[in-house]
mmCIF file of C-alpha atoms in Angstrom:
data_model
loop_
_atom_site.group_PDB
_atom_site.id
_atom_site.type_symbol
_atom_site.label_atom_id
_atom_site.label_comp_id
_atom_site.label_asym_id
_atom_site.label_seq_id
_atom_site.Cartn_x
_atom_site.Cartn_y
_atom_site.Cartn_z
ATOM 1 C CA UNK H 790 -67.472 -8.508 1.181
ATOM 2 C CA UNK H 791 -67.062 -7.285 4.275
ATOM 3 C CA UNK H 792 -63.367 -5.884 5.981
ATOM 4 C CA UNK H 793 -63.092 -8.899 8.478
ATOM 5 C CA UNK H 794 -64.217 -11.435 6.079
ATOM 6 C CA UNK H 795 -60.881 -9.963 3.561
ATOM 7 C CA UNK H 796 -58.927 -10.257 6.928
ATOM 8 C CA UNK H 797 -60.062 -13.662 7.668
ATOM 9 C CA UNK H 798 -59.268 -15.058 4.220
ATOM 10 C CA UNK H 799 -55.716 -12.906 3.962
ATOM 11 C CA UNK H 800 -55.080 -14.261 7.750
ATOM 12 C CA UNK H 801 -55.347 -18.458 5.451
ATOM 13 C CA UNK H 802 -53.843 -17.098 2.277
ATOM 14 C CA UNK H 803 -50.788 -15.444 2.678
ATOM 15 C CA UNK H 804 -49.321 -18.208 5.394
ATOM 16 C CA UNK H 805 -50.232 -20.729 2.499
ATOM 17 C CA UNK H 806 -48.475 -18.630 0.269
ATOM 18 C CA UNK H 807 -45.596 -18.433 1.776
ATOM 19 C CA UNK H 808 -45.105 -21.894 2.807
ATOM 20 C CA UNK H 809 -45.472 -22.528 -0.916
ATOM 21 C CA UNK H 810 -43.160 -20.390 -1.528
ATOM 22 C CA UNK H 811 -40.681 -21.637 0.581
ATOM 23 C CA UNK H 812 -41.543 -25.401 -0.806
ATOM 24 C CA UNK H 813 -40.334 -24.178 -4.106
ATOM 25 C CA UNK H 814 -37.032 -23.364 -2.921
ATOM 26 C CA UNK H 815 -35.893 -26.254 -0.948
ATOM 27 C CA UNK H 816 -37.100 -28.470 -4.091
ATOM 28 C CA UNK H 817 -35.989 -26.401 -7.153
ATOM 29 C CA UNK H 818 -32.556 -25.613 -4.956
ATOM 30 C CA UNK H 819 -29.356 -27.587 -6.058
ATOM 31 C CA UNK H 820 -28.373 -30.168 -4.595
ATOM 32 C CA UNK H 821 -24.551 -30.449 -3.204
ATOM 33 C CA UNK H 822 -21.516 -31.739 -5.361
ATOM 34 C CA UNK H 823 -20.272 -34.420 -3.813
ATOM 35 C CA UNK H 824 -17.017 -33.972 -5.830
ATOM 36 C CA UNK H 825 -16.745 -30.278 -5.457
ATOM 37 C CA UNK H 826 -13.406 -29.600 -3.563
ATOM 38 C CA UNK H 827 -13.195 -27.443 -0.256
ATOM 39 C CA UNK H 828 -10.587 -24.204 -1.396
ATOM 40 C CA UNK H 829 -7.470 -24.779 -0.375
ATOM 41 C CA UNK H 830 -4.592 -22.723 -0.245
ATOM 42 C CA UNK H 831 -2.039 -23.430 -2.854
ATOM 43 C CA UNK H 832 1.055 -23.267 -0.805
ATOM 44 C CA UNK H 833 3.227 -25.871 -0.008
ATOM 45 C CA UNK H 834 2.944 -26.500 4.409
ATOM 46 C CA UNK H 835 6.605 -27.973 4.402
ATOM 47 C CA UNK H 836 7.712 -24.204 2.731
ATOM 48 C CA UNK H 837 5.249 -22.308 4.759
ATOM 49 C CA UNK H 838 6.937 -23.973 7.916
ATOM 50 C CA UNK H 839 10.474 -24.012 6.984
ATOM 51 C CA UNK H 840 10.371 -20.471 5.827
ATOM 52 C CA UNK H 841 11.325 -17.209 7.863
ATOM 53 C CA UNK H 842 8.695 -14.378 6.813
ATOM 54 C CA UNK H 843 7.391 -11.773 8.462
ATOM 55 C CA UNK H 844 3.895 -10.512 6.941
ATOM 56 C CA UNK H 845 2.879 -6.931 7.434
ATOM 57 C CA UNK H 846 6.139 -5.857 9.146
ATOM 58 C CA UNK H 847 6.386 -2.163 10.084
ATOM 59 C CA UNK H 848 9.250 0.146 11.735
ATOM 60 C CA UNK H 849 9.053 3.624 13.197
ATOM 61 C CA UNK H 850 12.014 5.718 14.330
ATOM 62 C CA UNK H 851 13.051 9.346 14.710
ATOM 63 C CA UNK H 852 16.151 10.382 12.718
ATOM 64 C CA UNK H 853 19.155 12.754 14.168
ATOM 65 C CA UNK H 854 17.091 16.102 13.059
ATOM 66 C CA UNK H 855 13.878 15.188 14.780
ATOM 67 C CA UNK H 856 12.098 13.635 11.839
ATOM 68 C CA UNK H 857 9.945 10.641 12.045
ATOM 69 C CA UNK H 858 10.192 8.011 9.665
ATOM 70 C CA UNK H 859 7.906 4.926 9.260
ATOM 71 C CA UNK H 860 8.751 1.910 7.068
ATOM 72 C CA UNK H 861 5.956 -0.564 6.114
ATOM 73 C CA UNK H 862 5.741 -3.675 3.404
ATOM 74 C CA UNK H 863 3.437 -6.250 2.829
ATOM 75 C CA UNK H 864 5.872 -9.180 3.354
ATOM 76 C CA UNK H 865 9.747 -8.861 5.149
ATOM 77 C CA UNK H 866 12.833 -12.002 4.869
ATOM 78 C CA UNK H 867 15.784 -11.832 6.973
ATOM 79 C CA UNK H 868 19.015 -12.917 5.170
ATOM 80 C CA UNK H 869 21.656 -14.249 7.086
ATOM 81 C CA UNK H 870 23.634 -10.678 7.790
ATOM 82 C CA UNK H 871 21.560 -9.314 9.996
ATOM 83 C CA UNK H 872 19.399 -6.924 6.720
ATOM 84 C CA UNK H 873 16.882 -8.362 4.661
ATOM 85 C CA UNK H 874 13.881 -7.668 1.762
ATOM 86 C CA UNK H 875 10.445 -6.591 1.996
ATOM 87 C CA UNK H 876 7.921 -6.384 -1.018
ATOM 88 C CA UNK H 877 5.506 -3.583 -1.449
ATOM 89 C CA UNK H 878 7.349 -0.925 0.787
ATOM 90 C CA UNK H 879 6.364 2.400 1.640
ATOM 91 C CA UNK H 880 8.680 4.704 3.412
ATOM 92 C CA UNK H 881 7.047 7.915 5.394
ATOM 93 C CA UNK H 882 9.894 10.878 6.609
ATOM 94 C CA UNK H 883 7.676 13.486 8.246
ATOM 95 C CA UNK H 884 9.424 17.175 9.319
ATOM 96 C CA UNK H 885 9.284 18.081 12.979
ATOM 97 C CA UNK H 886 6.716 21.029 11.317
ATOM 98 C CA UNK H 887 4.201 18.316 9.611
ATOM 99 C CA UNK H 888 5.255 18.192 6.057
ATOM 100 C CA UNK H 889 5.984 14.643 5.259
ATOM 101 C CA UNK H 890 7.188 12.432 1.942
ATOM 102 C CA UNK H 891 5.795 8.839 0.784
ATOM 103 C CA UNK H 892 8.177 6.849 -1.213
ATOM 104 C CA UNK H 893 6.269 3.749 -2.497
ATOM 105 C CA UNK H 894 8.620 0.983 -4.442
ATOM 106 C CA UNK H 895 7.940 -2.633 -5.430
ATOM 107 C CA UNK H 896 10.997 -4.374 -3.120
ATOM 108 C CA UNK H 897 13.342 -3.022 -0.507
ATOM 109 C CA UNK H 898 16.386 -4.566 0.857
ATOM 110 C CA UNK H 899 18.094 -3.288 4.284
ATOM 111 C CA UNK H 900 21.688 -3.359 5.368
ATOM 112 C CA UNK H 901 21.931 -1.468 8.662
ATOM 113 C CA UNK H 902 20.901 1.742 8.502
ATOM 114 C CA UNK H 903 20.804 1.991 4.623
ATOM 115 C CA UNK H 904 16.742 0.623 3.021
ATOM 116 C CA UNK H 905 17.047 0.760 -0.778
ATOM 117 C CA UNK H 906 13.953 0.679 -2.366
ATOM 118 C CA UNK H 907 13.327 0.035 -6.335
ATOM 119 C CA UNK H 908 11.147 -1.877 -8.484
ATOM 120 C CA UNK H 909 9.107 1.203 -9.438
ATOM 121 C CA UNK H 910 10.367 3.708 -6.874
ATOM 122 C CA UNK H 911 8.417 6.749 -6.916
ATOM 123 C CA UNK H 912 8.123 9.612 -3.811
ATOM 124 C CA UNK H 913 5.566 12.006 -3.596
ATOM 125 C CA UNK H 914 6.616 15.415 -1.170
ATOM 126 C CA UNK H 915 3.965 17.294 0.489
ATOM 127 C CA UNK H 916 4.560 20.336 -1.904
ATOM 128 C CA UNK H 917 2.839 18.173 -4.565
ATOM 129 C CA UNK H 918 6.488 16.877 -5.900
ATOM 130 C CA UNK H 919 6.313 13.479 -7.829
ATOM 131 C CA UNK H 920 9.767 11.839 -8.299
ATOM 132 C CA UNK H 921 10.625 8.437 -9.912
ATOM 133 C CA UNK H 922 13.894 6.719 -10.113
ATOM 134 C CA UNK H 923 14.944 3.185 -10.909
ATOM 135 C CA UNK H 924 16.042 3.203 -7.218
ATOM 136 C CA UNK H 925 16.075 5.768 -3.726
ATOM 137 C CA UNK H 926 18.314 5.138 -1.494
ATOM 138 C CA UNK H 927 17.134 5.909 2.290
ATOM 139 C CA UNK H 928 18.698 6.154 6.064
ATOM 140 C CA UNK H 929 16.908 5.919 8.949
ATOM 141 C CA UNK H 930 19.175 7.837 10.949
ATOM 142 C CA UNK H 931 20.435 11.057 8.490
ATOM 143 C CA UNK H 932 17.009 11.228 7.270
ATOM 144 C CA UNK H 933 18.101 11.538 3.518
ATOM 145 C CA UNK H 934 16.767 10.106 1.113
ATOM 146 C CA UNK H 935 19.302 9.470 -2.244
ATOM 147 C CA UNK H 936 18.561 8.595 -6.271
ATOM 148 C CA UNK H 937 22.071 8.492 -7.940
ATOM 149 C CA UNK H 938 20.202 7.519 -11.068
ATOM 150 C CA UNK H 939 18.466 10.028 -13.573
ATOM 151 C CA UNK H 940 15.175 11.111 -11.674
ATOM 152 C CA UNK H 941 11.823 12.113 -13.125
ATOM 153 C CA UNK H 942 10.476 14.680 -11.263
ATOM 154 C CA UNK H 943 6.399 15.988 -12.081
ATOM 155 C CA UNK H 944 6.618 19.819 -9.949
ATOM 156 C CA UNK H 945 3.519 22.007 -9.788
ATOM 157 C CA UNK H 946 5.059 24.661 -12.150
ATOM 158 C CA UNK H 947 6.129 21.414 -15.037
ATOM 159 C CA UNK H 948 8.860 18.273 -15.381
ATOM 160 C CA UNK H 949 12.198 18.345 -14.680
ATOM 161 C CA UNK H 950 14.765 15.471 -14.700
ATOM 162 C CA UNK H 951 18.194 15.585 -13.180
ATOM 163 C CA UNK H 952 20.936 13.101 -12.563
ATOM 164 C CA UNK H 953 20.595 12.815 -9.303
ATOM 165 C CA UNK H 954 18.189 13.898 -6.509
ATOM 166 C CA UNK H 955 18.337 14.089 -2.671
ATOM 167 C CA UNK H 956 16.049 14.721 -0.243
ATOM 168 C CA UNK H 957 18.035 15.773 3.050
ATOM 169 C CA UNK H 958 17.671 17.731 6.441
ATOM 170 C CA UNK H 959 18.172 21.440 5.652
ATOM 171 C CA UNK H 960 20.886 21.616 8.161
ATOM 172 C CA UNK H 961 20.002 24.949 10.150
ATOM 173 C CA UNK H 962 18.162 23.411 12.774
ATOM 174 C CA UNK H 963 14.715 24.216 11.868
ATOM 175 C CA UNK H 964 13.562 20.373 10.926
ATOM 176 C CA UNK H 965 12.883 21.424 7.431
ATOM 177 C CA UNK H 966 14.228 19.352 4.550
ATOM 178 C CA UNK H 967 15.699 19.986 1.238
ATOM 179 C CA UNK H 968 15.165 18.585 -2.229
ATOM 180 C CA UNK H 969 18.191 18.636 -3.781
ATOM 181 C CA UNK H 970 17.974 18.456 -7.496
ATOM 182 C CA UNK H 971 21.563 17.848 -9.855
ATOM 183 C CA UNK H 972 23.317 16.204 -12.924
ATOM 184 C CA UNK H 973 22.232 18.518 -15.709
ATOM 185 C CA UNK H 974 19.039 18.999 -14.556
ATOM 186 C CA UNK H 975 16.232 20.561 -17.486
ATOM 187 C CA UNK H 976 12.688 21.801 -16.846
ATOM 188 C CA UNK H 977 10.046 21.854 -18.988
ATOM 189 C CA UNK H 978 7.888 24.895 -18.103
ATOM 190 C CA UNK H 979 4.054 24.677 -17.726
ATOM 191 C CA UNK H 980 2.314 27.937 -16.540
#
């Protein structure tokens, strides 16, 4: 055979081919189900209406040393004294020289200038500090952050826990802050 009679008969084949191809699909394909339901939500309008939530809610501030602090949550309710709870919070308190500290927790509530965060509080420094407590207690305008309960704490050099913790400005002007470990605090050395 010659090259433009292979061209010729590819030029009827494959078209045919493909439109048979194509026939099988529209025929073998399922057909719709009439009774299938559309996905709905499963929340209650009358709720979703009635109820005062704000979704995604964020806050930024500076505190009295200079630090910035960010608050974010996935879902924020006001309460009727002016404060009010957020789910899935995380707090960020950055140093006028850079260094910062996450504090992650489950639920927040706010009264003024007080946010206490629990439900697995945990903060994470920039020096590689990990520190869980039941609950931290955080102000927007000091720029402390406070765990009166016993604190876990994972440090680069091993674990320590202490009775309390506190995370605060270092009070000489430079913007640095302190962690502030006490209660009968032990370490567990790790070279």
């Amino acid at each position: 055979m010659t090259r433009s009679r292979i061209v010729a008969l590819l030029r009827v084949i494959l078209p045919l081919t493909a439109l048979a191809i194509l026939s099988v699909l529209f025929l073998l394909g399922r057909k719709p189900d009439p009774e299938a339901s559309i996905p709905y939500a499963d929340v209650d309008p009358r709720e979703l209406a009635e109820r005062q939530v704000v979704t995604s809610p964020s806050y930024a501030g500076v505190t009295e040393d200079g630090a910035q602090i960010s608050v974010t949550g996935d879902e924020a309710v006001p309460d009727k004294k002016g404060g009010g709870s957020a789910t899935a919070v995380r707090m960020t308190l950055r140093g006028r020289d850079g260094r910062a500290a996450d504090v992650s927790a489950g639920a927040a509530s706010l009264a003024g200038d007080q946010v206490r965060l629990g439900e697995g509080a945990r903060m994470t420094t920039a020096d590689g500090w990990v520190l869980t407590a039941p609950e931290f207690l955080a102000s927007t305008t000091a720029g402390t952050v406070v765990s009166d309960d016993e604190v876990n704490v994972r440090a680069p050099f091993g674990e320590l826990t202490a009775g309390r913790a506190e995370l605060r400005p270092s009070g000489d002007g430079s913007g640095d802050h302190v962690l502030d470990l006490s209660g009968g605090v032990r370490l567990i050395y790790r070279p």
